PDB file of C-alpha atoms in Angstrom:
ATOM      1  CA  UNK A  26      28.100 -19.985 -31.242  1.00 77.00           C
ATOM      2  CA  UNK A  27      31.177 -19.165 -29.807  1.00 87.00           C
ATOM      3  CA  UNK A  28      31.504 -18.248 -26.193  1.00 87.00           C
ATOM      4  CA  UNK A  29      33.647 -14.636 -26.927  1.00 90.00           C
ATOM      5  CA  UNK A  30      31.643 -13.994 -29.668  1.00 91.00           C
ATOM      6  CA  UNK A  31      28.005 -14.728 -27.644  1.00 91.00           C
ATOM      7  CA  UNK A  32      29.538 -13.151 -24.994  1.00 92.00           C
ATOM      8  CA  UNK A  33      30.421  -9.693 -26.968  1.00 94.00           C
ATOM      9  CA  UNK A  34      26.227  -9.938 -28.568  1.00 94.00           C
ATOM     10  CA  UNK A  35      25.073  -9.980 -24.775  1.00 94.00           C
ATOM     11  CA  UNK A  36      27.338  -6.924 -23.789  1.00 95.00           C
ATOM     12  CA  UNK A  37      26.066  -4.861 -26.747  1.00 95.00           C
ATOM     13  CA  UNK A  38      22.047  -5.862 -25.997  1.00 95.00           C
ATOM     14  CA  UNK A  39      22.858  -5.716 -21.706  1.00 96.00           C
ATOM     15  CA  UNK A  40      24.825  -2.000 -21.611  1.00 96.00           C
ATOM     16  CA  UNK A  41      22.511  -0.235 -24.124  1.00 98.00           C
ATOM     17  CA  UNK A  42      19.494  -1.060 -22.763  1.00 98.00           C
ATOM     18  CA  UNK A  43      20.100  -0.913 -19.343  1.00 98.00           C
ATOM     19  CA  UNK A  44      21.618   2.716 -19.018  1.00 98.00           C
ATOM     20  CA  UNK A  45      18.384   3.640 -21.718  1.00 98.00           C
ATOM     21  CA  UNK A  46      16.032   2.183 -19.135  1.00 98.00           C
ATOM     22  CA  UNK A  47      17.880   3.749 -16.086  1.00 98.00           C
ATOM     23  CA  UNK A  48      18.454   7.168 -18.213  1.00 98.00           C
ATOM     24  CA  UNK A  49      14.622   7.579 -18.936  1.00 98.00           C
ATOM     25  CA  UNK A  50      13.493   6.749 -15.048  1.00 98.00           C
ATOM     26  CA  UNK A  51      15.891   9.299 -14.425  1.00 98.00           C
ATOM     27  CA  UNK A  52      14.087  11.831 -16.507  1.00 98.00           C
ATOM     28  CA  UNK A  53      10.919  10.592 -15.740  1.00 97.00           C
ATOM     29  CA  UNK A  54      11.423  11.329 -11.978  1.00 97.00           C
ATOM     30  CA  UNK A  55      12.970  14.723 -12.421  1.00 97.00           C
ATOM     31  CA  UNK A  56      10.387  15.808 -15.119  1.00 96.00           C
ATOM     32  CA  UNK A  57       7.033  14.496 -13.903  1.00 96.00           C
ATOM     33  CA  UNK A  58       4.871  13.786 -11.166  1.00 92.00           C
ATOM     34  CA  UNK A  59       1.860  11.559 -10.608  1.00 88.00           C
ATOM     35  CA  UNK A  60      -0.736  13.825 -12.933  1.00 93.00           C
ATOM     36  CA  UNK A  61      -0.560  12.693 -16.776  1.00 92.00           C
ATOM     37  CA  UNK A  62       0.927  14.788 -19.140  1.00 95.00           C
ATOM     38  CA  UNK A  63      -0.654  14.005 -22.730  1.00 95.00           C
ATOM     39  CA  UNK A  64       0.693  14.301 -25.747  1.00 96.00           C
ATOM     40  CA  UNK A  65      -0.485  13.042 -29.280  1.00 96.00           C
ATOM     41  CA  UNK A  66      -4.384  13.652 -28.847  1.00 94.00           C
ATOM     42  CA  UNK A  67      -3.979  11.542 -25.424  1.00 93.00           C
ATOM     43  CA  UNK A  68      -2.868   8.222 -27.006  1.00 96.00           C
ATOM     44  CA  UNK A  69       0.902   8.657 -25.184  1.00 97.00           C
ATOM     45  CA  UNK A  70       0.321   9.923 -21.731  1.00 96.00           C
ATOM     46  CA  UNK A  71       3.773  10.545 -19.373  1.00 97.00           C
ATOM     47  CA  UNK A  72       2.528   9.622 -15.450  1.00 96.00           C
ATOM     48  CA  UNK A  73       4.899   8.716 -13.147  1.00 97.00           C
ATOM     49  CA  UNK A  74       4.232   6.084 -10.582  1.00 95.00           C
ATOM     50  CA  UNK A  75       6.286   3.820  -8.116  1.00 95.00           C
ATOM     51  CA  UNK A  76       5.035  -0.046  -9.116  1.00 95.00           C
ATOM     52  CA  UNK A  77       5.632  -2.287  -6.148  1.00 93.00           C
ATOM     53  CA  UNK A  78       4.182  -5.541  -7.513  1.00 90.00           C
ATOM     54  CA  UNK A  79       4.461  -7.004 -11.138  1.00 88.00           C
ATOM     55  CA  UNK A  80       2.916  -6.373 -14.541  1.00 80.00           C
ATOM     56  CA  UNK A  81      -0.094  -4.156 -13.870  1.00 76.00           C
ATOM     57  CA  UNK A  82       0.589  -4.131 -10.052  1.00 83.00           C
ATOM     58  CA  UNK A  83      -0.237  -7.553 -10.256  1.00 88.00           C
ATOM     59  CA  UNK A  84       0.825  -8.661  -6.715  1.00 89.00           C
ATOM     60  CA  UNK A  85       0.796  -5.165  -5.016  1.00 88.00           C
ATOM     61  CA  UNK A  86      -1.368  -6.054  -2.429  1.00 92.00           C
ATOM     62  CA  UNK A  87       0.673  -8.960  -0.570  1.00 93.00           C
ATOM     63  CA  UNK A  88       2.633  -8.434   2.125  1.00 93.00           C
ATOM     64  CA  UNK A  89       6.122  -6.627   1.952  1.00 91.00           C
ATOM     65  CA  UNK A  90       8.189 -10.130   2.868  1.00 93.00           C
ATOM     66  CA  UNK A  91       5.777 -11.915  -0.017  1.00 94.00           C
ATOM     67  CA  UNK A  92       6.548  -9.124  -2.282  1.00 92.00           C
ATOM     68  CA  UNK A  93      10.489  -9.068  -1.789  1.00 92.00           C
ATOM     69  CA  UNK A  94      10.864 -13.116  -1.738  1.00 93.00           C
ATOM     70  CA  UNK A  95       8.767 -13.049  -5.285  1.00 94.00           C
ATOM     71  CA  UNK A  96      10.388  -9.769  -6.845  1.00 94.00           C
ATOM     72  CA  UNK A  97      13.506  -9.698  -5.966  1.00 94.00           C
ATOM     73  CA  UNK A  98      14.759 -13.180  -4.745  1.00 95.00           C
ATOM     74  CA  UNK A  99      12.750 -14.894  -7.295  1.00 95.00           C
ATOM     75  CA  UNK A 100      12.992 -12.285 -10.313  1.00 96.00           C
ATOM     76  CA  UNK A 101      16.792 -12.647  -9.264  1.00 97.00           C
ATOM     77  CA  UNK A 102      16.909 -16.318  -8.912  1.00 97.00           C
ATOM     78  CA  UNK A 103      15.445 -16.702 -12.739  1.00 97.00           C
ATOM     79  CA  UNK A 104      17.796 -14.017 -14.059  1.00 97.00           C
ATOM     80  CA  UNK A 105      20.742 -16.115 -12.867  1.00 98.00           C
ATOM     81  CA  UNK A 106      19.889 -18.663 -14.512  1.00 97.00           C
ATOM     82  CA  UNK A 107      18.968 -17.012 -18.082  1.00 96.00           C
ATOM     83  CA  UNK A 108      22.323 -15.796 -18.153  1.00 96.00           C
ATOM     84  CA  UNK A 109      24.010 -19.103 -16.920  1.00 96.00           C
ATOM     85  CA  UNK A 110      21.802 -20.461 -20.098  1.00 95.00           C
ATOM     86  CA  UNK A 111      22.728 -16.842 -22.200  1.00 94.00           C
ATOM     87  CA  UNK A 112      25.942 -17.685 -21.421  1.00 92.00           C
ATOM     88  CA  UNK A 113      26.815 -21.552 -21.811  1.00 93.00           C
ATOM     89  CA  UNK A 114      23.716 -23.247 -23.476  1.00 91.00           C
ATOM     90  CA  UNK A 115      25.150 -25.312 -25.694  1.00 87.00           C
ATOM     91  CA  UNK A 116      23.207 -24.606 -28.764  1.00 87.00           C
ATOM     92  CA  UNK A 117      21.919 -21.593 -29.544  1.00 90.00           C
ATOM     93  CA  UNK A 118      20.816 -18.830 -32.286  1.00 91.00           C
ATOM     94  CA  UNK A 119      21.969 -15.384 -32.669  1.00 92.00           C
ATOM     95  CA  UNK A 120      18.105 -14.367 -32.026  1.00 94.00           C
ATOM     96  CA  UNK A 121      17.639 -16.204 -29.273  1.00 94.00           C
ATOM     97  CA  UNK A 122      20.530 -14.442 -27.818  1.00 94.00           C
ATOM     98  CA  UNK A 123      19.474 -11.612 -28.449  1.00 96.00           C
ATOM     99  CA  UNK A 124      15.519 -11.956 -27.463  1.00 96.00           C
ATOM    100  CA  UNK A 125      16.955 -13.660 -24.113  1.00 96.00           C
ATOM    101  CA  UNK A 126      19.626 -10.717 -23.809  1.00 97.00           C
ATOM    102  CA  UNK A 127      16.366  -7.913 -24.025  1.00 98.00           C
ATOM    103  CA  UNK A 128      14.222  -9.877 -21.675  1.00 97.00           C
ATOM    104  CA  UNK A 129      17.523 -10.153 -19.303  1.00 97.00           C
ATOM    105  CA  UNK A 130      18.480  -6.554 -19.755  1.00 98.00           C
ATOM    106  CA  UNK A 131      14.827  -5.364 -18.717  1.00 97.00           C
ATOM    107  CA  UNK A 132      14.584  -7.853 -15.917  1.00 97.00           C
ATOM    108  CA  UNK A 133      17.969  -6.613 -14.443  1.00 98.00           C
ATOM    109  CA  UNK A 134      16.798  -3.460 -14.806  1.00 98.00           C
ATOM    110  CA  UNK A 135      13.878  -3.436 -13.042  1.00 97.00           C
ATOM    111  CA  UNK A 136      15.531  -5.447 -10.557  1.00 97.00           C
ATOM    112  CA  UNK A 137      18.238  -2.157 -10.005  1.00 97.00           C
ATOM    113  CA  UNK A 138      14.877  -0.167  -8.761  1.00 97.00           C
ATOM    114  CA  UNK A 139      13.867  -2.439  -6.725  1.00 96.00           C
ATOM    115  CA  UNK A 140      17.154  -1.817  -4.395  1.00 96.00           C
ATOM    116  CA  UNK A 141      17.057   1.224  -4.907  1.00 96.00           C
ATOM    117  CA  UNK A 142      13.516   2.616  -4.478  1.00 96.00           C
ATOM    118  CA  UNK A 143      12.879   0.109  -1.675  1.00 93.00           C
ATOM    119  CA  UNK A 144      10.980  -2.749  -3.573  1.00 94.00           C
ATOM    120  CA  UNK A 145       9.314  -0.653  -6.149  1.00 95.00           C
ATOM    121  CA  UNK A 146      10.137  -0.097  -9.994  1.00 97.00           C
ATOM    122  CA  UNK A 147       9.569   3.274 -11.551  1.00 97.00           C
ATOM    123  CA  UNK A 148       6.838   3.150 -14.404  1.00 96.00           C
ATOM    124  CA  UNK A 149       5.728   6.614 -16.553  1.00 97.00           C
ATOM    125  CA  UNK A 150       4.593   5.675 -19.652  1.00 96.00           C
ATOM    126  CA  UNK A 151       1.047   4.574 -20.919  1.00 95.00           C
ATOM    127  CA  UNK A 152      -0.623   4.076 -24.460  1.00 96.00           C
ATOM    128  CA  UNK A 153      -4.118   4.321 -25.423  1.00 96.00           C
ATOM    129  CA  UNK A 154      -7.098   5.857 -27.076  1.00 94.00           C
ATOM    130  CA  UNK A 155      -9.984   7.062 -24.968  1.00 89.00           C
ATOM    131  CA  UNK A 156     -10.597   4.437 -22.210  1.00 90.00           C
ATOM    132  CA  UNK A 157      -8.762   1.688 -24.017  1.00 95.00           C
ATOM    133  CA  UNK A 158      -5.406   1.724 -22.509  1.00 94.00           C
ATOM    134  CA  UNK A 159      -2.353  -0.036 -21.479  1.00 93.00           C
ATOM    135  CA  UNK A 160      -1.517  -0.048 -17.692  1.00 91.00           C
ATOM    136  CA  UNK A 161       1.834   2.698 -16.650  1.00 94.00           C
ATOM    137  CA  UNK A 162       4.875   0.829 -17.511  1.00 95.00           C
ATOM    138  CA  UNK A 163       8.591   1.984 -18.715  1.00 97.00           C
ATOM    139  CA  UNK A 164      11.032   0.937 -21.193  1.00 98.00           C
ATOM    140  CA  UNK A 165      12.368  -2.118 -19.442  1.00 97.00           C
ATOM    141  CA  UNK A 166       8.795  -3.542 -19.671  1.00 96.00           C
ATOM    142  CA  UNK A 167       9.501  -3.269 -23.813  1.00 97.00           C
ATOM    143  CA  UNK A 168      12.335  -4.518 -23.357  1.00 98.00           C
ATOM    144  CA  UNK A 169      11.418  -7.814 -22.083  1.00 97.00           C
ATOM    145  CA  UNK A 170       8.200  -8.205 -24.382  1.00 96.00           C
ATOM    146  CA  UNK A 171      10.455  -7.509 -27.595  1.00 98.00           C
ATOM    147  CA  UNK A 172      13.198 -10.168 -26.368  1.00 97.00           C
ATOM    148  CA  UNK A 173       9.783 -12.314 -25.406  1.00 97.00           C
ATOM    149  CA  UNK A 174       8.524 -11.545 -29.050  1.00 97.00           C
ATOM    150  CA  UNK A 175      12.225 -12.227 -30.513  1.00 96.00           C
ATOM    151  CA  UNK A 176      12.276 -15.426 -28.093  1.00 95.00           C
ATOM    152  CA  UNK A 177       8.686 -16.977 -29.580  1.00 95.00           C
ATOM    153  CA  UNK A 178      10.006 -16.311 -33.052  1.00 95.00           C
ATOM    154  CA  UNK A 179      12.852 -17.998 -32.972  1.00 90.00           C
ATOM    155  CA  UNK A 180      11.380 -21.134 -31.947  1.00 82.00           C
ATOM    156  CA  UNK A 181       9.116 -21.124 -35.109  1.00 83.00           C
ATOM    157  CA  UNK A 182      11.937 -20.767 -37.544  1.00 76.00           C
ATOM    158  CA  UNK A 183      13.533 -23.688 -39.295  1.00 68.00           C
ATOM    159  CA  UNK A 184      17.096 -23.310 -39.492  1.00 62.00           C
ATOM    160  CA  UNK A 185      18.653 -22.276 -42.478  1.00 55.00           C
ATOM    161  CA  UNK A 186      19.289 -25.583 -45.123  1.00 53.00           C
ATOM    162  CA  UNK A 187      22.239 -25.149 -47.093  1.00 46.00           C
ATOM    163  CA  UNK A 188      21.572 -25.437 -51.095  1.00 45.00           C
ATOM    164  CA  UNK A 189      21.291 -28.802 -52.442  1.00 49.00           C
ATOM    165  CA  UNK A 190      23.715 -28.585 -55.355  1.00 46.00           C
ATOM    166  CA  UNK A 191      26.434 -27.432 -52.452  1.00 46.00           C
ATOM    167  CA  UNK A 192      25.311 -29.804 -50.063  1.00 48.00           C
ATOM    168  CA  UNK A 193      25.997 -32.845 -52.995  1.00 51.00           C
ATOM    169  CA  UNK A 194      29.169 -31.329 -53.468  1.00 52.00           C
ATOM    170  CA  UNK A 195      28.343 -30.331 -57.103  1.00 50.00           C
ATOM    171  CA  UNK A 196      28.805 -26.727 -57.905  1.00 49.00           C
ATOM    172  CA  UNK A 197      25.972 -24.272 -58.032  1.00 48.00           C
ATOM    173  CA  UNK A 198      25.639 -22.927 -61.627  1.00 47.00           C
TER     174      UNK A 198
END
């Protein structure tokens, strides 16, 4: 894939979903505060809540310098290099520029609250029915499980054979 035209996939993934994720914290911390607001018999509930560790708060409890040199200088570190690899891998598929252009959009994302809410990323949405739930998390946390789902996909497809009878250089009838 060409480097212009690779280039021009990741711009139209990176922009969109960036100023969506940043547009609907934005909302979500004008609109709400930290009591759910339910809608859909409960299963969507709106909450907002300041996340300073990982996935589920995983990592909340270490210490502020553990936090920062994991979730920022780390997250940071690997983002760098996906788009080094987004940007100059030799070979690679329109999907998996695409999955690695979600997960890299989300991750960038979250890493823009992190500066800005002092180490903390701004979740508000949660899914469930009853007691079975998923933890508060926001749309850059999609974002990075589609492009993860896109990513594991892509791996598993062969790549498309041409026909035989064009391939031989006889002409398909």
């Amino acid at each position: 894939m060409k480097f212009a035209y690779r280039s021009l996939l990741l711009s139209s993934v990176l922009f969109p979903c960036i100023g969506c994720d940043q547009a609907t914290k934005q909302i979500a911390m004008s609109a709400l505060d930290d009591s759910p607001h339910t809608y859909l018999e409960g299963i969507l509930r709106l909450q907002l809540s300041y996340n300073s560790g990982a996935f589920l708060s995983i990592g909340d409890n270490l210490s502020p310098f553990t936090r920062q040199s994991i979730f920022f200088w780390g997250v940071a570190s690997l983002l760098l290099a996906a788009l080094l690899y987004l940007l100059f891998a030799q070979r690679i598929t329109r999907p998996q520029v695409i999955g690695l252009g979600l997960c890299f959009a989300g991750g960038v994302s979250n890493l823009v609250d992190r500066v800005r809410f002092n180490g903390t990323v701004v979740d508000f949405l949660n899914l469930g029915v009853n007691h079975l739930r998923t933890g508060i998390f926001n749309v850059a946390d999609m974002l990075i499980l589609t492009g993860a789902a896109i990513l594991a996909t892509s791996f598993f497809r062969k790549p498309a054979r041409p026909c035989q009878a064009v391939h031989e250089g006889m002409s398909p009838e």
